[in-house]
PDB file of C-alpha atoms and ligand atoms in Angstrom:
ATOM      1  CA  MET A   1       0.000   0.000   0.000  1.00 97.00           C
ATOM      2  CA  LEU A   2       1.279   3.459  -0.950  1.00 98.00           C
ATOM      3  CA  ILE A   3       0.144   6.607   0.861  1.00 98.00           C
ATOM      4  CA  ALA A   4       1.010  10.104  -0.400  1.00 99.00           C
ATOM      5  CA  GLN A   5       1.057  12.803   2.282  1.00 99.00           C
ATOM      6  CA  ILE A   6       0.575  16.462   1.412  1.00 99.00           C
ATOM      7  CA  THR A   7       0.734  18.978   4.222  1.00 98.00           C
ATOM      8  CA  ASP A   8       0.627  22.657   5.145  1.00 98.00           C
ATOM      9  CA  LEU A   9      -0.869  24.147   1.994  1.00 98.00           C
ATOM     10  CA  HIS A  10      -1.733  27.579   3.519  1.00 98.00           C
ATOM     11  CA  ILE A  11      -3.873  28.596   0.536  1.00 98.00           C
ATOM     12  CA  ARG A  12      -5.050  32.231   0.473  1.00 98.00           C
ATOM     13  CA  ALA A  13      -8.207  33.424  -1.280  1.00 98.00           C
ATOM     14  CA  GLY A  14      -7.787  34.822  -4.773  1.00 96.00           C
ATOM     15  CA  ARG A  15      -4.374  33.156  -5.071  1.00 97.00           C
ATOM     16  CA  ASN A  16      -2.941  35.841  -2.807  1.00 98.00           C
ATOM     17  CA  LEU A  17       0.556  35.211  -1.525  1.00 98.00           C
ATOM     18  CA  ALA A  18       0.889  33.752   1.978  1.00 97.00           C
ATOM     19  CA  TYR A  19       2.827  36.154   4.219  1.00 96.00           C
ATOM     20  CA  GLY A  20       2.948  38.472   1.185  1.00 96.00           C
ATOM     21  CA  ARG A  21       5.606  36.236  -0.301  1.00 97.00           C
ATOM     22  CA  VAL A  22       4.715  32.566  -0.927  1.00 98.00           C
ATOM     23  CA  ASP A  23       2.671  31.518  -3.972  1.00 98.00           C
ATOM     24  CA  THR A  24       0.933  28.693  -2.144  1.00 98.00           C
ATOM     25  CA  ALA A  25      -1.695  28.153  -4.861  1.00 98.00           C
ATOM     26  CA  ARG A  26       1.030  27.466  -7.412  1.00 98.00           C
ATOM     27  CA  ALA A  27       2.798  25.244  -4.872  1.00 98.00           C
ATOM     28  CA  LEU A  28      -0.364  23.146  -4.500  1.00 98.00           C
ATOM     29  CA  GLU A  29      -0.769  22.854  -8.268  1.00 98.00           C
ATOM     30  CA  ARG A  30       2.804  21.613  -8.513  1.00 98.00           C
ATOM     31  CA  ALA A  31       2.263  19.137  -5.667  1.00 98.00           C
ATOM     32  CA  ILE A  32      -0.858  17.723  -7.317  1.00 98.00           C
ATOM     33  CA  ASP A  33       0.931  17.405 -10.675  1.00 98.00           C
ATOM     34  CA  HIS A  34       3.739  15.610  -8.825  1.00 98.00           C
ATOM     35  CA  VAL A  35       1.361  13.142  -7.178  1.00 98.00           C
ATOM     36  CA  MET A  36      -0.601  12.503 -10.348  1.00 98.00           C
ATOM     37  CA  ALA A  37       2.621  11.698 -12.249  1.00 98.00           C
ATOM     38  CA  LEU A  38       3.613   8.965  -9.773  1.00 98.00           C
ATOM     39  CA  ASP A  39       3.766   5.425 -11.148  1.00 98.00           C
ATOM     40  CA  PRO A  40       2.508   3.371  -9.418  1.00 98.00           C
ATOM     41  CA  ALA A  41      -0.192   5.740  -8.294  1.00 98.00           C
ATOM     42  CA  PRO A  42      -0.732   6.096  -4.530  1.00 98.00           C
ATOM     43  CA  ASP A  43      -3.719   4.245  -3.107  1.00 98.00           C
ATOM     44  CA  VAL A  44      -4.708   7.302  -1.129  1.00 98.00           C
ATOM     45  CA  VAL A  45      -3.625  10.906  -0.488  1.00 98.00           C
ATOM     46  CA  LEU A  46      -3.704  12.282   3.057  1.00 99.00           C
ATOM     47  CA  PHE A  47      -3.745  16.047   3.690  1.00 99.00           C
ATOM     48  CA  THR A  48      -2.493  16.676   7.225  1.00 98.00           C
ATOM     49  CA  GLY A  49      -3.820  20.155   7.893  1.00 98.00           C
ATOM     50  CA  ASP A  50      -3.263  23.863   7.385  1.00 98.00           C
ATOM     51  CA  ILE A  51      -5.267  23.486   4.185  1.00 98.00           C
ATOM     52  CA  GLY A  52      -6.206  27.174   4.231  1.00 98.00           C
ATOM     53  CA  ASP A  53      -4.320  30.033   5.863  1.00 98.00           C
ATOM     54  CA  LEU A  54      -7.204  31.888   7.572  1.00 98.00           C
ATOM     55  CA  GLY A  55      -9.709  29.034   7.419  1.00 98.00           C
ATOM     56  CA  ILE A  56     -12.322  30.889   5.375  1.00 98.00           C
ATOM     57  CA  ALA A  57     -14.658  29.490   2.697  1.00 98.00           C
ATOM     58  CA  ALA A  58     -13.018  31.457  -0.122  1.00 98.00           C
ATOM     59  CA  GLU A  59      -9.703  29.724   0.581  1.00 98.00           C
ATOM     60  CA  TYR A  60     -11.285  26.282   0.530  1.00 98.00           C
ATOM     61  CA  ALA A  61     -13.027  27.125  -2.768  1.00 98.00           C
ATOM     62  CA  GLU A  62      -9.586  27.903  -4.165  1.00 98.00           C
ATOM     63  CA  VAL A  63      -8.266  24.567  -2.860  1.00 98.00           C
ATOM     64  CA  ALA A  64     -11.251  22.711  -4.354  1.00 98.00           C
ATOM     65  CA  ASP A  65     -10.573  24.290  -7.764  1.00 98.00           C
ATOM     66  CA  ILE A  66      -6.989  23.051  -7.707  1.00 98.00           C
ATOM     67  CA  LEU A  67      -7.924  19.610  -6.332  1.00 98.00           C
ATOM     68  CA  ALA A  68     -10.196  19.015  -9.351  1.00 98.00           C
ATOM     69  CA  ALA A  69      -6.996  17.668 -10.924  1.00 98.00           C
ATOM     70  CA  LEU A  70      -6.531  15.119  -8.106  1.00 98.00           C
ATOM     71  CA  THR A  71      -8.393  12.007  -9.214  1.00 98.00           C
ATOM     72  CA  LEU A  72      -7.137   9.721  -6.408  1.00 98.00           C
ATOM     73  CA  PRO A  73      -9.043   9.108  -3.164  1.00 98.00           C
ATOM     74  CA  TYR A  74      -8.074  11.743  -0.608  1.00 98.00           C
ATOM     75  CA  TYR A  75      -8.787  12.632   3.012  1.00 98.00           C
ATOM     76  CA  MET A  76      -8.075  15.625   5.245  1.00 98.00           C
ATOM     77  CA  VAL A  77      -7.616  16.556   8.879  1.00 98.00           C
ATOM     78  CA  PRO A  78      -7.626  20.185  10.059  1.00 98.00           C
ATOM     79  CA  GLY A  79      -4.602  22.207  11.179  1.00 98.00           C
ATOM     80  CA  ASN A  80      -4.424  25.269  13.387  1.00 98.00           C
ATOM     81  CA  HIS A  81      -4.924  27.548  10.348  1.00 98.00           C
ATOM     82  CA  ASP A  82      -8.214  25.791   9.507  1.00 98.00           C
ATOM     83  CA  ARG A  83     -11.757  26.219  10.782  1.00 98.00           C
ATOM     84  CA  ARG A  84     -13.827  23.068  11.174  1.00 98.00           C
ATOM     85  CA  ALA A  85     -17.166  24.220   9.759  1.00 98.00           C
ATOM     86  CA  ALA A  86     -15.801  25.881   6.624  1.00 98.00           C
ATOM     87  CA  LEU A  87     -13.388  23.014   5.909  1.00 98.00           C
ATOM     88  CA  HIS A  88     -16.040  20.337   6.387  1.00 98.00           C
ATOM     89  CA  ASP A  89     -18.550  22.263   4.262  1.00 98.00           C
ATOM     90  CA  ALA A  90     -16.049  22.425   1.407  1.00 98.00           C
ATOM     91  CA  PHE A  91     -14.780  18.831   1.603  1.00 98.00           C
ATOM     92  CA  PRO A  92     -17.437  16.564   3.165  1.00 98.00           C
ATOM     93  CA  HIS A  93     -16.277  13.630   1.004  1.00 98.00           C
ATOM     94  CA  ALA A  94     -12.690  14.032   2.275  1.00 98.00           C
ATOM     95  CA  ILE A  95     -13.701  14.316   5.943  1.00 98.00           C
ATOM     96  CA  PRO A  96     -16.123  11.492   6.796  1.00 98.00           C
ATOM     97  CA  ALA A  97     -16.964  12.921  10.213  1.00 97.00           C
ATOM     98  CA  LYS A  98     -20.214  14.134  11.720  1.00 93.00           C
ATOM     99  CA  LYS A  99     -20.976  17.783  10.951  1.00 90.00           C
ATOM    100  CA  GLY A 100     -20.522  20.042  13.946  1.00 91.00           C
ATOM    101  CA  ASP A 101     -18.301  17.619  15.841  1.00 93.00           C
ATOM    102  CA  PHE A 102     -14.577  16.944  15.913  1.00 98.00           C
ATOM    103  CA  LEU A 103     -13.281  16.083  12.441  1.00 98.00           C
ATOM    104  CA  HIS A 104     -11.952  12.652  13.334  1.00 98.00           C
ATOM    105  CA  TYR A 105     -12.800   9.397  11.572  1.00 98.00           C
ATOM    106  CA  ILE A 106     -11.732   5.873  10.660  1.00 98.00           C
ATOM    107  CA  LEU A 107     -10.767   4.635   7.198  1.00 98.00           C
ATOM    108  CA  ASP A 108     -11.492   0.920   7.127  1.00 96.00           C
ATOM    109  CA  ASP A 109     -11.257   0.237   3.391  1.00 94.00           C
ATOM    110  CA  PHE A 110      -7.477  -0.110   3.200  1.00 95.00           C
ATOM    111  CA  PRO A 111      -5.052  -2.878   4.278  1.00 92.00           C
ATOM    112  CA  LEU A 112      -3.905  -0.502   7.003  1.00 95.00           C
ATOM    113  CA  ARG A 113      -6.611   0.809   9.326  1.00 97.00           C
ATOM    114  CA  MET A 114      -6.188   4.591   9.262  1.00 98.00           C
ATOM    115  CA  ILE A 115      -7.372   7.058  11.895  1.00 98.00           C
ATOM    116  CA  GLY A 116      -7.692  10.756  11.082  1.00 98.00           C
ATOM    117  CA  LEU A 117      -7.385  12.790  14.302  1.00 98.00           C
ATOM    118  CA  ASP A 118      -8.559  16.357  14.855  1.00 98.00           C
ATOM    119  CA  THR A 119      -5.994  18.217  17.009  1.00 97.00           C
ATOM    120  CA  LEU A 120      -7.411  21.689  16.359  1.00 97.00           C
ATOM    121  CA  ASP A 121      -8.054  24.101  19.231  1.00 95.00           C
ATOM    122  CA  GLU A 122      -9.848  26.765  17.186  1.00 96.00           C
ATOM    123  CA  GLY A 123      -8.318  30.192  17.497  1.00 94.00           C
ATOM    124  CA  TYR A 124      -5.005  28.896  18.844  1.00 95.00           C
ATOM    125  CA  GLY A 125      -1.795  27.761  17.187  1.00 97.00           C
ATOM    126  CA  HIS A 126      -1.127  24.840  19.485  1.00 95.00           C
ATOM    127  CA  GLY A 127      -2.931  21.501  19.200  1.00 95.00           C
ATOM    128  CA  VAL A 128      -5.068  19.644  21.719  1.00 94.00           C
ATOM    129  CA  LEU A 129      -6.134  16.081  22.303  1.00 94.00           C
ATOM    130  CA  CYS A 130      -8.687  16.581  25.048  1.00 92.00           C
ATOM    131  CA  GLN A 131     -10.178  13.762  27.132  1.00 91.00           C
ATOM    132  CA  ARG A 132     -13.122  13.402  24.734  1.00 94.00           C
ATOM    133  CA  ARG A 133     -10.883  12.968  21.717  1.00 95.00           C
ATOM    134  CA  LEU A 134      -8.554  10.595  23.575  1.00 94.00           C
ATOM    135  CA  ALA A 135     -11.523   8.497  24.679  1.00 95.00           C
ATOM    136  CA  TRP A 136     -12.736   8.325  21.079  1.00 97.00           C
ATOM    137  CA  LEU A 137      -9.259   7.264  19.923  1.00 97.00           C
ATOM    138  CA  GLU A 138      -9.000   4.585  22.581  1.00 96.00           C
ATOM    139  CA  ASN A 139     -12.403   3.267  21.594  1.00 97.00           C
ATOM    140  CA  GLN A 140     -11.283   2.923  17.971  1.00 97.00           C
ATOM    141  CA  LEU A 141      -8.026   1.194  18.902  1.00 97.00           C
ATOM    142  CA  ALA A 142      -9.790  -1.157  21.293  1.00 97.00           C
ATOM    143  CA  GLN A 143     -12.221  -2.326  18.579  1.00 95.00           C
ATOM    144  CA  ASN A 144      -9.488  -4.130  16.635  1.00 92.00           C
ATOM    145  CA  PRO A 145      -6.341  -4.025  18.762  1.00 92.00           C
ATOM    146  CA  LEU A 146      -4.514  -6.614  16.659  1.00 89.00           C
ATOM    147  CA  LEU A 147      -4.960  -4.793  13.329  1.00 93.00           C
ATOM    148  CA  PRO A 148      -2.178  -2.490  12.133  1.00 96.00           C
ATOM    149  CA  HIS A 149      -3.213   1.160  12.580  1.00 97.00           C
ATOM    150  CA  LEU A 150      -1.866   4.388  11.122  1.00 98.00           C
ATOM    151  CA  ILE A 151      -2.767   7.706  12.757  1.00 98.00           C
ATOM    152  CA  PHE A 152      -2.621  10.982  10.843  1.00 98.00           C
ATOM    153  CA  MET A 153      -3.020  14.371  12.539  1.00 98.00           C
ATOM    154  CA  HIS A 154      -1.683  17.908  12.208  1.00 98.00           C
ATOM    155  CA  HIS A 155       0.166  18.644  15.457  1.00 98.00           C
ATOM    156  CA  PRO A 156       3.040  16.325  16.403  1.00 97.00           C
ATOM    157  CA  PRO A 157       3.372  15.386  20.086  1.00 95.00           C
ATOM    158  CA  ILE A 158       7.179  15.667  19.940  1.00 95.00           C
ATOM    159  CA  THR A 159       9.654  18.402  20.910  1.00 95.00           C
ATOM    160  CA  SER A 160      11.436  19.664  17.789  1.00 97.00           C
ATOM    161  CA  PHE A 161      13.941  21.995  19.535  1.00 97.00           C
ATOM    162  CA  ILE A 162      12.657  24.842  17.341  1.00 98.00           C
ATOM    163  CA  ALA A 163      11.437  27.044  20.206  1.00 97.00           C
ATOM    164  CA  HIS A 164       8.664  29.049  18.518  1.00 97.00           C
ATOM    165  CA  MET A 165       7.182  25.849  17.073  1.00 97.00           C
ATOM    166  CA  ASP A 166       7.450  23.923  20.311  1.00 95.00           C
ATOM    167  CA  ALA A 167       5.298  26.642  21.896  1.00 94.00           C
ATOM    168  CA  LEU A 168       2.615  25.447  19.451  1.00 95.00           C
ATOM    169  CA  LYS A 169       2.956  21.707  19.978  1.00 93.00           C
ATOM    170  CA  LEU A 170       0.248  19.234  20.862  1.00 95.00           C
ATOM    171  CA  ARG A 171      -1.172  19.488  24.389  1.00 91.00           C
ATOM    172  CA  GLY A 172      -3.220  17.203  26.532  1.00 86.00           C
ATOM    173  CA  GLU A 173      -6.257  19.269  27.499  1.00 70.00           C
ATOM    174  CA  ALA A 174      -8.348  21.972  25.836  1.00 48.00           C
ATOM    175  CA  ASP A 175      -8.569  24.019  29.004  1.00 46.00           C
ATOM    176  CA  ASN A 176      -4.830  23.890  29.591  1.00 51.00           C
ATOM    177  CA  ARG A 177      -3.408  27.112  28.166  1.00 48.00           C
ATOM    178  CA  THR A 178      -0.126  26.743  29.999  1.00 49.00           C
ATOM    179  CA  ASN A 179       1.598  24.472  27.469  1.00 50.00           C
ATOM    180  CA  ALA A 180       2.110  21.605  29.876  1.00 54.00           C
ATOM    181  CA  GLY A 181       2.715  19.646  26.688  1.00 56.00           C
ATOM    182  CA  ASP A 182       3.062  16.303  28.438  1.00 74.00           C
ATOM    183  CA  ASN A 183       0.587  14.385  26.266  1.00 86.00           C
ATOM    184  CA  ASN A 184       0.449  11.666  28.894  1.00 85.00           C
ATOM    185  CA  GLY A 185      -2.910  10.396  27.693  1.00 90.00           C
ATOM    186  CA  LEU A 186      -1.678   9.827  24.153  1.00 94.00           C
ATOM    187  CA  ALA A 187       1.600   8.334  25.439  1.00 93.00           C
ATOM    188  CA  HIS A 188      -0.385   5.868  27.510  1.00 93.00           C
ATOM    189  CA  LEU A 189      -2.385   4.735  24.457  1.00 95.00           C
ATOM    190  CA  PHE A 190       0.786   4.349  22.399  1.00 95.00           C
ATOM    191  CA  ARG A 191       2.339   2.127  25.034  1.00 94.00           C
ATOM    192  CA  GLN A 192      -0.847   0.118  25.403  1.00 95.00           C
ATOM    193  CA  TYR A 193      -1.757  -0.486  21.739  1.00 95.00           C
ATOM    194  CA  ARG A 194       1.232  -1.968  19.954  1.00 92.00           C
ATOM    195  CA  GLY A 195      -0.536  -2.196  16.578  1.00 94.00           C
ATOM    196  CA  ILE A 196       0.086   1.496  15.780  1.00 97.00           C
ATOM    197  CA  VAL A 197       2.622   1.378  12.922  1.00 97.00           C
ATOM    198  CA  GLY A 198       3.124   5.126  12.801  1.00 97.00           C
ATOM    199  CA  VAL A 199       1.823   8.658  13.170  1.00 98.00           C
ATOM    200  CA  LEU A 200       1.884  11.110  10.257  1.00 98.00           C
ATOM    201  CA  CYS A 201       1.936  14.815  11.110  1.00 98.00           C
ATOM    202  CA  GLY A 202       2.549  18.235   9.569  1.00 98.00           C
ATOM    203  CA  HIS A 203       2.677  21.646  11.274  1.00 98.00           C
ATOM    204  CA  LEU A 204       6.475  21.869  11.715  1.00 98.00           C
ATOM    205  CA  HIS A 205       7.165  22.594   8.014  1.00 98.00           C
ATOM    206  CA  ARG A 206      10.246  20.379   8.092  1.00 98.00           C
ATOM    207  CA  PRO A 207      10.889  16.634   7.660  1.00 97.00           C
ATOM    208  CA  LEU A 208      11.435  15.139  11.141  1.00 97.00           C
ATOM    209  CA  HIS A 209      11.390  11.621  12.479  1.00 97.00           C
ATOM    210  CA  CYS A 210      11.514  10.166  15.947  1.00 96.00           C
ATOM    211  CA  VAL A 211      10.158   7.299  17.973  1.00 97.00           C
ATOM    212  CA  TRP A 212       7.806   8.553  20.685  1.00 96.00           C
ATOM    213  CA  HIS A 213       6.692   6.077  23.354  1.00 95.00           C
ATOM    214  CA  GLY A 214       7.518   3.229  20.999  1.00 96.00           C
ATOM    215  CA  VAL A 215       5.645   4.592  17.979  1.00 97.00           C
ATOM    216  CA  PRO A 216       7.388   6.124  14.922  1.00 97.00           C
ATOM    217  CA  VAL A 217       6.318   9.746  14.470  1.00 98.00           C
ATOM    218  CA  ASN A 218       6.906  11.167  11.009  1.00 98.00           C
ATOM    219  CA  VAL A 219       6.550  14.879  10.237  1.00 98.00           C
ATOM    220  CA  ALA A 220       6.369  15.835   6.555  1.00 98.00           C
ATOM    221  CA  PRO A 221       7.735  19.090   5.110  1.00 98.00           C
ATOM    222  CA  SER A 222       5.336  21.643   3.652  1.00 98.00           C
ATOM    223  CA  ILE A 223       4.572  21.667  -0.060  1.00 98.00           C
ATOM    224  CA  ALA A 224       5.135  25.454   0.066  1.00 98.00           C
ATOM    225  CA  HIS A 225       7.471  27.110   2.621  1.00 98.00           C
ATOM    226  CA  GLN A 226       9.632  25.608   5.385  1.00 98.00           C
ATOM    227  CA  VAL A 227      10.370  26.686   8.965  1.00 98.00           C
ATOM    228  CA  VAL A 228      14.014  27.696   9.461  1.00 98.00           C
ATOM    229  CA  ALA A 229      15.969  25.048  11.402  1.00 98.00           C
ATOM    230  CA  ASP A 230      16.996  27.470  14.149  1.00 98.00           C
ATOM    231  CA  PHE A 231      17.680  25.648  17.421  1.00 98.00           C
ATOM    232  CA  ARG A 232      18.587  28.706  19.526  1.00 98.00           C
ATOM    233  CA  GLU A 233      16.558  29.166  22.682  1.00 95.00           C
ATOM    234  CA  HIS A 234      15.083  32.477  21.481  1.00 95.00           C
ATOM    235  CA  GLY A 235      15.378  31.957  17.741  1.00 95.00           C
ATOM    236  CA  PRO A 236      12.862  34.133  15.851  1.00 96.00           C
ATOM    237  CA  ALA A 237       9.887  32.646  14.018  1.00 97.00           C
ATOM    238  CA  ALA A 238      10.939  32.582  10.378  1.00 97.00           C
ATOM    239  CA  PHE A 239      10.440  30.589   7.206  1.00 98.00           C
ATOM    240  CA  ASN A 240      12.513  30.008   4.088  1.00 98.00           C
ATOM    241  CA  MET A 241      12.111  28.440   0.679  1.00 98.00           C
ATOM    242  CA  GLU A 242      13.986  25.202   1.173  1.00 98.00           C
ATOM    243  CA  PRO A 243      12.729  22.579  -1.305  1.00 97.00           C
ATOM    244  CA  ALA A 244       9.060  21.674  -1.108  1.00 98.00           C
ATOM    245  CA  ALA A 245       8.232  17.993  -0.842  1.00 98.00           C
ATOM    246  CA  ILE A 246       5.573  15.405  -0.250  1.00 98.00           C
ATOM    247  CA  GLN A 247       6.126  12.164   1.584  1.00 98.00           C
ATOM    248  CA  LEU A 248       5.376   8.684   0.308  1.00 98.00           C
ATOM    249  CA  HIS A 249       4.694   6.010   2.894  1.00 98.00           C
ATOM    250  CA  PHE A 250       4.883   2.343   1.928  1.00 98.00           C
ATOM    251  CA  TRP A 251       3.287  -0.296   4.063  1.00 97.00           C
ATOM    252  CA  SER A 252       3.345  -3.986   3.177  1.00 96.00           C
ATOM    253  CA  PRO A 253       1.719  -6.774   5.202  1.00 91.00           C
ATOM    254  CA  ASP A 254       4.569  -8.981   3.868  1.00 94.00           C
ATOM    255  CA  LEU A 255       7.213  -6.815   5.596  1.00 94.00           C
ATOM    256  CA  PRO A 256       5.833  -6.288   9.098  1.00 89.00           C
ATOM    257  CA  GLU A 257       9.382  -6.105  10.476  1.00 91.00           C
ATOM    258  CA  GLN A 258      10.011  -2.738   8.793  1.00 92.00           C
ATOM    259  CA  GLY A 259       6.641  -1.177   9.495  1.00 94.00           C
ATOM    260  CA  LEU A 260       6.042   2.037   7.610  1.00 96.00           C
ATOM    261  CA  LEU A 261       8.753   3.046   5.121  1.00 97.00           C
ATOM    262  CA  THR A 262       8.879   6.759   4.267  1.00 98.00           C
ATOM    263  CA  HIS A 263      10.384   8.463   1.221  1.00 98.00           C
ATOM    264  CA  THR A 264      10.634  12.240   0.954  1.00 98.00           C
ATOM    265  CA  SER A 265       9.836  13.160  -2.643  1.00 98.00           C
ATOM    266  CA  TYR A 266      10.956  16.655  -3.659  1.00 98.00           C
ATOM    267  CA  ILE A 267       8.764  18.729  -5.932  1.00 98.00           C
ATOM    268  CA  GLY A 268      10.579  20.493  -8.772  1.00 95.00           C
ATOM    269  CA  ASP A 269      12.362  20.183 -12.059  1.00 94.00           C
ATOM    270  CA  PHE A 270      15.689  18.492 -11.430  1.00 96.00           C
ATOM    271  CA  ALA A 271      18.389  17.452 -13.916  1.00 96.00           C
ATOM    272  CA  GLY A 272      18.302  13.771 -14.863  1.00 94.00           C
ATOM    273  CA  PRO A 273      17.494  10.961 -14.682  1.00 92.00           C
ATOM    274  CA  TYR A 274      20.836   9.768 -16.066  1.00 91.00           C
ATOM    275  CA  PRO A 275      21.739   6.112 -16.536  1.00 89.00           C
ATOM    276  CA  PHE A 276      24.649   4.848 -14.431  1.00 89.00           C
ATOM    277  CA  PHE A 277      27.774   4.531 -16.686  1.00 85.00           C
ATOM    278  CA  ASP A 278      31.259   3.456 -15.617  1.00 82.00           C
ATOM    279  CA  ALA A 279      34.482   5.247 -16.680  1.00 80.00           C
ATOM    280  CA  THR A 280      34.537   3.398 -20.024  1.00 85.00           C
ATOM    281  CA  GLY A 281      31.030   4.466 -20.865  1.00 83.00           C
ATOM    282  CA  ALA A 282      29.583   1.019 -20.297  1.00 86.00           C
ATOM    283  CA  LEU A 283      26.251   0.827 -18.577  1.00 81.00           C
ATOM    284  CA  ILE A 284      26.518  -0.472 -15.038  1.00 79.00           C
ATOM    285  CA  SER A 285      23.775  -2.963 -14.533  1.00 68.00           C
TER     286      SER A 285
HETATM  287 FE1  FE2 B   1       1.481  25.094   8.620  1.00 84.21          FE
HETATM  288 FE1  FE2 B   2       0.142  24.246  11.743  1.00 84.21          FE
END
């Protein structure tokens, strides 16, 4: 099974530039062209949040226009730049959740059981998995504890050492505005349910990987702009135009020992491909 992950689109209405600088609409068009050119085609495309930049209907209409070219099955979870009602109104087919509730859901039609999690705390940059959402997640995991599960959500639970982003990390409770950031409830579930093959996130606008409470956490770069890798304690919030990419996640029931395998696939026009020749000009097979 092949999963393509697209994250942190930050589309502005009227194709306006994000932060007055980034042509995010063009970046999305290029990402979709990139995905549609893949052979073999992905089985599914997962959008892990920050679909819009202000979370308004006009942005999602812009996204829908561009996604007309995406003819593969796709699903979405919200990021901190999204608003639930407007996102769900625009993409009900991509968010099979109950209107007016958290935008979390189960995808049962694939070899890997996938769980889309809603980590949005509307109006705030940080993420939250409150007790209600954790209870829902535990209920899903408990239904089929032996099946392999993949979770996808916007906010990673990990510490990235990029200070201004870590201030916006996932938190345990909606009423906790103090950034306790312990995520003990989620950690407990990860330790308890060993069938979770991985967690796919966005939000950090950089490719990051770590194992958190025994579960691989994979953060994909943005398809538009990236957060500067500044690890100073008071490093300023800043982005740059390092290469945009999607991630491609392979999962095979025949290779359970390697779990989820992730490729970062850069979007752009690069020289090559060139065949491998040796010094005499002979093709190396
Ligand atoms: Fe983002
Ligand atoms: Fe975000």
